[in-house]
């Protein structure tokens, strides 16, 4: 009897030690993946690069040419969509000019937060591992570059899986995909050709479109805290924190729009709140635009539109937690 107990005890100890070893390996892999993502977040701010990338969402695709210059702590960039409707975006640090030739329109705005490929990650990724299982994927090649792959798998139903293909020498992001719980790719960005490090000529950053007869619109918004908006969030969405809140100029029906942005470091959710207007009925329901899900909720006279690259359950949960502050 004692002998059998010893054998059982030894087996239990072995299983415990084995489990501890697996746990240590998992933590080590997660830490390595996080270090890579931190490098990815910092890379675009200090690199010069020129390339062509393809954005794919559902059955829609779009090809863009990008020139990025980082010099003396200053970032300048020119991005041109080269298929479909022409569009050009020029950035000088946080000032962005979007040129729409078909409308002969230039929109000028300040963007404190930039989440555009390949600069998709924020500077701080603190707490990311609480809501995503981070691991290293299988190495491969993208646009002629050998890469390392990092995978972020959600720990709950409020997020999608994200994969990142990275140049190991510079940390520049070369490809990324967003996949649902069935492993279906909902959205992807990928370079098809890329040159890193070579200086770009000055004319490569100059606008191709524009003219003196174009209409110029300066997009303005007033930053505001959530407790100053007249709205409260009864229950925060796990892992998501408010990044910004702004009141935008009145819309066509004369109503001011409140725009809130929440993020968990990878995913982003936008909330638009506005009055439905006299005699109008707020819209309700859900629909998808590629990887972007949209949830509309009517709350009294208000129309809430919540959208983001997250599952519909996350949008509904956040929308239901917002309500006007009681006076």
Short mmCIF file of C-alpha atoms in Angstrom, two decimals:
data_model
loop_
_atom_site.label_atom_id
_atom_site.label_comp_id
_atom_site.label_asym_id
_atom_site.label_seq_id
_atom_site.Cartn_x
_atom_site.Cartn_y
_atom_site.Cartn_z
CA UNK A 1 0.00 0.00 0.00
CA UNK A 2 2.75 2.44 1.00
CA UNK A 3 4.68 1.47 -2.11
CA UNK A 4 1.68 2.25 -4.32
CA UNK A 5 1.23 5.60 -2.55
CA UNK A 6 4.87 6.46 -3.20
CA UNK A 7 4.44 5.70 -6.86
CA UNK A 8 1.29 7.84 -6.96
CA UNK A 9 3.01 10.64 -5.07
CA UNK A 10 5.99 10.54 -7.40
CA UNK A 11 3.67 10.74 -10.41
CA UNK A 12 1.82 13.71 -8.89
CA UNK A 13 5.15 15.44 -8.25
CA UNK A 14 6.27 14.72 -11.80
CA UNK A 15 3.06 16.17 -13.23
CA UNK A 16 3.42 19.26 -11.01
CA UNK A 17 7.00 19.81 -12.14
CA UNK A 18 6.02 19.23 -15.77
CA UNK A 19 3.18 21.73 -15.49
CA UNK A 20 5.51 24.29 -13.93
CA UNK A 21 8.01 23.81 -16.77
CA UNK A 22 5.28 24.28 -19.40
CA UNK A 23 4.05 27.39 -17.58
CA UNK A 24 7.58 28.81 -17.51
CA UNK A 25 7.99 28.13 -21.24
CA UNK A 26 4.68 29.83 -21.99
CA UNK A 27 5.65 32.90 -19.95
CA UNK A 28 9.04 33.05 -21.64
CA UNK A 29 7.41 32.86 -25.09
CA UNK A 30 4.91 35.57 -24.12
CA UNK A 31 7.71 37.84 -22.87
CA UNK A 32 9.67 37.32 -26.09
CA UNK A 33 6.57 38.11 -28.19
CA UNK A 34 5.90 41.25 -26.14
CA UNK A 35 9.48 42.44 -26.63
CA UNK A 36 9.03 42.06 -30.36
CA UNK A 37 5.77 44.02 -30.32
CA UNK A 38 7.44 46.81 -28.34
CA UNK A 39 10.13 46.95 -31.01
CA UNK A 40 7.47 47.03 -33.74
CA UNK A 41 5.78 49.99 -31.99
CA UNK A 42 9.01 52.01 -31.93
CA UNK A 43 10.41 51.14 -35.39
CA UNK A 44 8.42 53.45 -37.73
CA UNK A 45 9.27 56.54 -35.70
CA UNK A 46 12.99 56.21 -36.49
CA UNK A 47 13.15 54.55 -39.92
CA UNK A 48 13.15 55.74 -43.52
CA UNK A 49 11.24 53.43 -45.84
CA UNK A 50 9.49 53.38 -49.20
CA UNK A 51 7.14 50.67 -50.35
CA UNK A 52 3.85 49.42 -51.74
CA UNK A 53 1.30 47.64 -49.55
CA UNK A 54 -2.08 46.04 -50.12
CA UNK A 55 -5.02 46.37 -47.76
CA UNK A 56 -7.57 43.55 -47.99
CA UNK A 57 -10.92 43.56 -46.21
CA UNK A 58 -13.54 41.02 -47.22
CA UNK A 59 -13.83 41.18 -51.02
CA UNK A 60 -12.39 44.69 -51.16
CA UNK A 61 -8.72 45.51 -51.70
CA UNK A 62 -6.73 48.72 -52.00
CA UNK A 63 -3.10 49.29 -52.99
CA UNK A 64 -1.10 52.20 -51.60
CA UNK A 65 2.36 53.61 -52.08
CA UNK A 66 4.07 55.04 -48.98
CA UNK A 67 7.17 57.18 -48.44
CA UNK A 68 8.23 57.75 -44.83
CA UNK A 69 11.12 59.90 -43.60
CA UNK A 70 12.27 60.17 -39.98
CA UNK A 71 14.91 62.83 -39.47
CA UNK A 72 15.92 64.97 -36.50
CA UNK A 73 12.98 63.83 -34.39
CA UNK A 74 10.55 64.81 -37.15
CA UNK A 75 8.36 62.43 -39.15
CA UNK A 76 7.10 63.17 -42.64
CA UNK A 77 5.10 60.86 -44.83
CA UNK A 78 3.27 60.70 -48.12
CA UNK A 79 0.74 57.97 -48.85
CA UNK A 80 -1.08 57.63 -52.17
CA UNK A 81 -3.82 55.15 -53.01
CA UNK A 82 -2.90 53.92 -56.49
CA UNK A 83 -6.04 52.02 -57.49
CA UNK A 84 -9.73 52.88 -57.33
CA UNK A 85 -10.66 56.42 -56.32
CA UNK A 86 -7.52 58.59 -56.06
CA UNK A 87 -6.56 59.74 -52.58
CA UNK A 88 -3.41 61.21 -51.09
CA UNK A 89 -2.43 61.70 -47.46
CA UNK A 90 0.49 63.84 -46.34
CA UNK A 91 1.69 63.93 -42.76
CA UNK A 92 4.13 66.22 -41.00
CA UNK A 93 4.37 64.90 -37.44
CA UNK A 94 0.79 65.16 -36.13
CA UNK A 95 -0.59 67.43 -38.89
CA UNK A 96 -2.36 65.45 -41.59
CA UNK A 97 -3.63 66.65 -44.98
CA UNK A 98 -5.97 64.38 -46.88
CA UNK A 99 -6.42 65.28 -50.57
CA UNK A 100 -9.50 64.04 -52.46
CA UNK A 101 -9.04 64.93 -56.17
CA UNK A 102 -12.52 63.84 -57.29
CA UNK A 103 -14.03 66.41 -54.90
CA UNK A 104 -11.19 68.94 -55.23
CA UNK A 105 -11.11 68.91 -51.45
CA UNK A 106 -8.30 69.02 -48.88
CA UNK A 107 -9.03 68.14 -45.23
CA UNK A 108 -6.51 69.34 -42.65
CA UNK A 109 -6.50 67.97 -39.12
CA UNK A 110 -4.34 67.22 -36.13
CA UNK A 111 -3.95 63.57 -35.20
CA UNK A 112 -2.45 62.90 -31.80
CA UNK A 113 -3.03 59.16 -32.29
CA UNK A 114 -1.86 57.53 -35.48
CA UNK A 115 -2.96 53.96 -36.14
CA UNK A 116 -2.06 53.44 -39.78
CA UNK A 117 -0.05 50.59 -41.29
CA UNK A 118 2.79 49.95 -40.63
CA UNK A 119 2.59 52.12 -37.47
CA UNK A 120 -0.34 50.27 -35.92
CA UNK A 121 0.84 49.84 -32.33
CA UNK A 122 0.85 52.38 -29.49
CA UNK A 123 4.04 53.27 -27.62
CA UNK A 124 2.85 51.48 -24.46
CA UNK A 125 1.66 47.87 -24.51
CA UNK A 126 1.30 47.55 -20.74
CA UNK A 127 -1.29 44.97 -19.73
CA UNK A 128 -1.58 43.45 -23.20
CA UNK A 129 -0.82 39.96 -21.87
CA UNK A 130 -3.78 40.15 -19.50
CA UNK A 131 -6.20 39.95 -22.41
CA UNK A 132 -4.17 38.26 -25.16
CA UNK A 133 -2.11 35.09 -25.15
CA UNK A 134 1.12 36.21 -26.83
CA UNK A 135 3.35 33.70 -28.59
CA UNK A 136 5.89 33.36 -31.37
CA UNK A 137 4.66 31.95 -34.68
CA UNK A 138 6.38 30.16 -37.54
CA UNK A 139 9.09 32.18 -39.38
CA UNK A 140 8.57 32.89 -43.08
CA UNK A 141 9.08 35.50 -45.80
CA UNK A 142 7.20 38.65 -46.79
CA UNK A 143 8.11 40.92 -49.73
CA UNK A 144 11.49 39.21 -49.99
CA UNK A 145 12.33 39.64 -46.29
CA UNK A 146 12.89 36.81 -43.81
CA UNK A 147 10.53 37.49 -40.91
CA UNK A 148 9.63 36.58 -37.37
CA UNK A 149 5.96 36.11 -36.56
CA UNK A 150 4.09 37.13 -33.41
CA UNK A 151 0.56 35.98 -32.63
CA UNK A 152 -1.84 37.60 -30.15
CA UNK A 153 -4.78 35.30 -29.35
CA UNK A 154 -7.72 36.67 -27.30
CA UNK A 155 -8.39 35.31 -23.83
CA UNK A 156 -12.12 36.17 -24.11
CA UNK A 157 -14.88 36.73 -26.66
CA UNK A 158 -14.31 40.50 -26.85
CA UNK A 159 -11.34 40.42 -29.22
CA UNK A 160 -10.02 38.90 -32.44
CA UNK A 161 -6.71 37.14 -33.12
CA UNK A 162 -3.94 39.30 -34.56
CA UNK A 163 -0.79 38.11 -36.28
CA UNK A 164 2.27 40.22 -37.06
CA UNK A 165 5.10 39.49 -39.53
CA UNK A 166 8.18 41.56 -38.65
CA UNK A 167 11.59 42.31 -40.17
CA UNK A 168 13.99 41.03 -37.48
CA UNK A 169 16.74 43.54 -38.39
CA UNK A 170 14.71 46.76 -38.09
CA UNK A 171 11.53 45.74 -36.27
CA UNK A 172 9.38 47.17 -39.08
CA UNK A 173 5.98 45.55 -39.50
CA UNK A 174 5.69 43.94 -42.95
CA UNK A 175 2.33 42.21 -42.70
CA UNK A 176 -0.55 41.88 -40.26
CA UNK A 177 -3.81 39.95 -40.24
CA UNK A 178 -6.99 40.04 -38.18
CA UNK A 179 -8.80 36.67 -37.80
CA UNK A 180 -12.05 35.61 -36.18
CA UNK A 181 -12.66 32.67 -33.84
CA UNK A 182 -12.94 30.31 -36.83
CA UNK A 183 -9.52 31.31 -38.14
CA UNK A 184 -11.00 33.24 -41.07
CA UNK A 185 -8.93 36.28 -42.08
CA UNK A 186 -11.14 39.36 -41.88
CA UNK A 187 -8.54 41.98 -42.76
CA UNK A 188 -4.90 42.17 -43.78
CA UNK A 189 -2.14 44.64 -44.63
CA UNK A 190 0.98 43.43 -46.41
CA UNK A 191 3.92 45.01 -48.19
CA UNK A 192 4.50 43.69 -51.71
CA UNK A 193 7.74 45.63 -52.16
CA UNK A 194 9.78 47.58 -49.65
CA UNK A 195 13.06 49.47 -49.30
CA UNK A 196 14.26 50.28 -45.79
CA UNK A 197 16.92 52.83 -44.89
CA UNK A 198 17.50 54.56 -48.23
CA UNK A 199 17.02 58.36 -48.13
CA UNK A 200 14.01 59.62 -50.10
CA UNK A 201 14.35 62.62 -52.43
CA UNK A 202 12.52 65.77 -51.31
CA UNK A 203 10.06 65.61 -54.22
CA UNK A 204 8.90 62.16 -53.05
CA UNK A 205 7.14 63.88 -50.12
CA UNK A 206 5.46 66.57 -52.21
CA UNK A 207 1.74 66.45 -52.98
CA UNK A 208 0.79 65.20 -56.41
CA UNK A 209 -2.67 66.74 -56.24
CA UNK A 210 -4.03 70.09 -55.06
CA UNK A 211 -4.46 73.60 -56.39
CA UNK A 212 -5.51 77.13 -55.52
CA UNK A 213 -9.12 76.41 -56.51
CA UNK A 214 -9.47 73.50 -54.06
CA UNK A 215 -11.74 73.77 -51.03
CA UNK A 216 -9.82 73.49 -47.75
CA UNK A 217 -11.58 72.20 -44.64
CA UNK A 218 -9.91 72.39 -41.23
CA UNK A 219 -11.36 69.58 -39.13
CA UNK A 220 -11.65 70.85 -35.58
CA UNK A 221 -12.67 69.12 -32.41
CA UNK A 222 -12.53 69.95 -28.72
CA UNK A 223 -10.89 67.33 -26.48
CA UNK A 224 -13.01 66.52 -23.45
CA UNK A 225 -12.98 64.14 -20.50
CA UNK A 226 -15.70 61.51 -20.15
CA UNK A 227 -16.98 63.07 -16.92
CA UNK A 228 -17.47 66.37 -18.79
CA UNK A 229 -19.49 64.91 -21.65
CA UNK A 230 -22.77 64.39 -19.80
CA UNK A 231 -22.37 60.61 -20.23
CA UNK A 232 -21.17 57.88 -17.90
CA UNK A 233 -19.82 54.38 -18.47
CA UNK A 234 -21.53 52.16 -15.88
CA UNK A 235 -19.24 49.18 -16.44
CA UNK A 236 -15.90 49.40 -18.28
CA UNK A 237 -15.17 46.93 -21.04
CA UNK A 238 -12.40 44.62 -19.70
CA UNK A 239 -9.00 45.73 -20.95
CA UNK A 240 -10.29 48.76 -22.85
CA UNK A 241 -9.49 52.26 -21.69
CA UNK A 242 -10.63 55.59 -23.06
CA UNK A 243 -7.95 57.16 -25.25
CA UNK A 244 -9.75 60.30 -26.31
CA UNK A 245 -13.04 62.13 -26.22
CA UNK A 246 -13.96 65.03 -28.45
CA UNK A 247 -16.92 67.12 -29.44
CA UNK A 248 -17.16 67.61 -33.16
CA UNK A 249 -18.83 70.44 -35.06
CA UNK A 250 -22.61 70.23 -35.56
CA UNK A 251 -23.80 67.82 -38.25
CA UNK A 252 -26.38 68.52 -40.97
CA UNK A 253 -29.23 68.34 -38.45
CA UNK A 254 -27.51 70.93 -36.26
CA UNK A 255 -26.53 68.47 -33.54
CA UNK A 256 -23.06 68.32 -32.02
CA UNK A 257 -21.45 64.87 -32.14
CA UNK A 258 -19.57 63.36 -29.22
CA UNK A 259 -16.81 60.99 -30.34
CA UNK A 260 -15.14 58.64 -27.83
CA UNK A 261 -12.28 56.25 -28.60
CA UNK A 262 -11.45 53.18 -26.50
CA UNK A 263 -8.57 50.74 -27.02
CA UNK A 264 -6.95 47.71 -25.41
CA UNK A 265 -3.63 48.43 -27.14
CA UNK A 266 -4.45 46.46 -30.29
CA UNK A 267 -8.18 46.80 -30.96
CA UNK A 268 -9.97 50.15 -31.15
CA UNK A 269 -13.63 51.07 -30.64
CA UNK A 270 -15.21 54.39 -31.64
CA UNK A 271 -18.44 55.64 -30.10
CA UNK A 272 -20.47 58.41 -31.77
CA UNK A 273 -23.30 59.98 -29.78
CA UNK A 274 -25.65 62.54 -31.26
CA UNK A 275 -29.22 63.70 -31.04
CA UNK A 276 -31.46 62.03 -33.60
CA UNK A 277 -32.94 65.39 -34.47
CA UNK A 278 -36.51 66.63 -34.33
CA UNK A 279 -38.98 64.25 -35.92
CA UNK A 280 -36.33 61.60 -36.63
CA UNK A 281 -36.27 58.08 -35.24
CA UNK A 282 -32.88 56.77 -34.06
CA UNK A 283 -31.64 53.74 -35.99
CA UNK A 284 -30.98 50.37 -34.35
CA UNK A 285 -29.28 47.15 -35.38
CA UNK A 286 -25.95 45.60 -36.33
CA UNK A 287 -23.99 45.19 -39.55
CA UNK A 288 -20.42 44.67 -40.74
CA UNK A 289 -18.11 46.48 -43.14
CA UNK A 290 -15.30 44.01 -43.72
CA UNK A 291 -13.51 43.61 -40.40
CA UNK A 292 -15.36 46.56 -38.87
CA UNK A 293 -18.52 45.70 -36.97
CA UNK A 294 -21.15 48.35 -36.27
CA UNK A 295 -23.77 48.42 -33.50
CA UNK A 296 -26.48 51.09 -33.35
CA UNK A 297 -28.55 51.73 -30.28
CA UNK A 298 -31.34 54.19 -29.59
CA UNK A 299 -31.40 55.70 -26.13
CA UNK A 300 -34.20 58.18 -25.71
CA UNK A 301 -33.59 61.00 -28.16
CA UNK A 302 -30.00 59.91 -28.75
CA UNK A 303 -28.41 57.81 -31.46
CA UNK A 304 -25.39 55.74 -30.36
CA UNK A 305 -23.20 54.29 -33.10
CA UNK A 306 -20.42 52.00 -31.84
CA UNK A 307 -17.93 50.51 -34.29
CA UNK A 308 -14.56 48.79 -34.24
CA UNK A 309 -12.38 45.85 -35.24
CA UNK A 310 -13.79 43.68 -32.46
CA UNK A 311 -16.58 41.06 -32.25
CA UNK A 312 -20.19 42.34 -32.10
CA UNK A 313 -20.43 41.20 -28.46
CA UNK A 314 -17.83 43.78 -27.41
CA UNK A 315 -19.67 46.62 -29.17
CA UNK A 316 -23.02 45.66 -27.65
CA UNK A 317 -21.50 45.39 -24.17
CA UNK A 318 -19.95 48.85 -24.42
CA UNK A 319 -23.06 50.45 -25.94
CA UNK A 320 -25.28 49.05 -23.18
CA UNK A 321 -22.94 50.41 -20.50
CA UNK A 322 -23.18 54.03 -21.70
CA UNK A 323 -25.98 56.25 -20.43
CA UNK A 324 -26.65 59.97 -19.90
CA UNK A 325 -25.47 61.32 -16.58
CA UNK A 326 -28.32 61.87 -14.17
CA UNK A 327 -28.71 65.47 -13.14
#
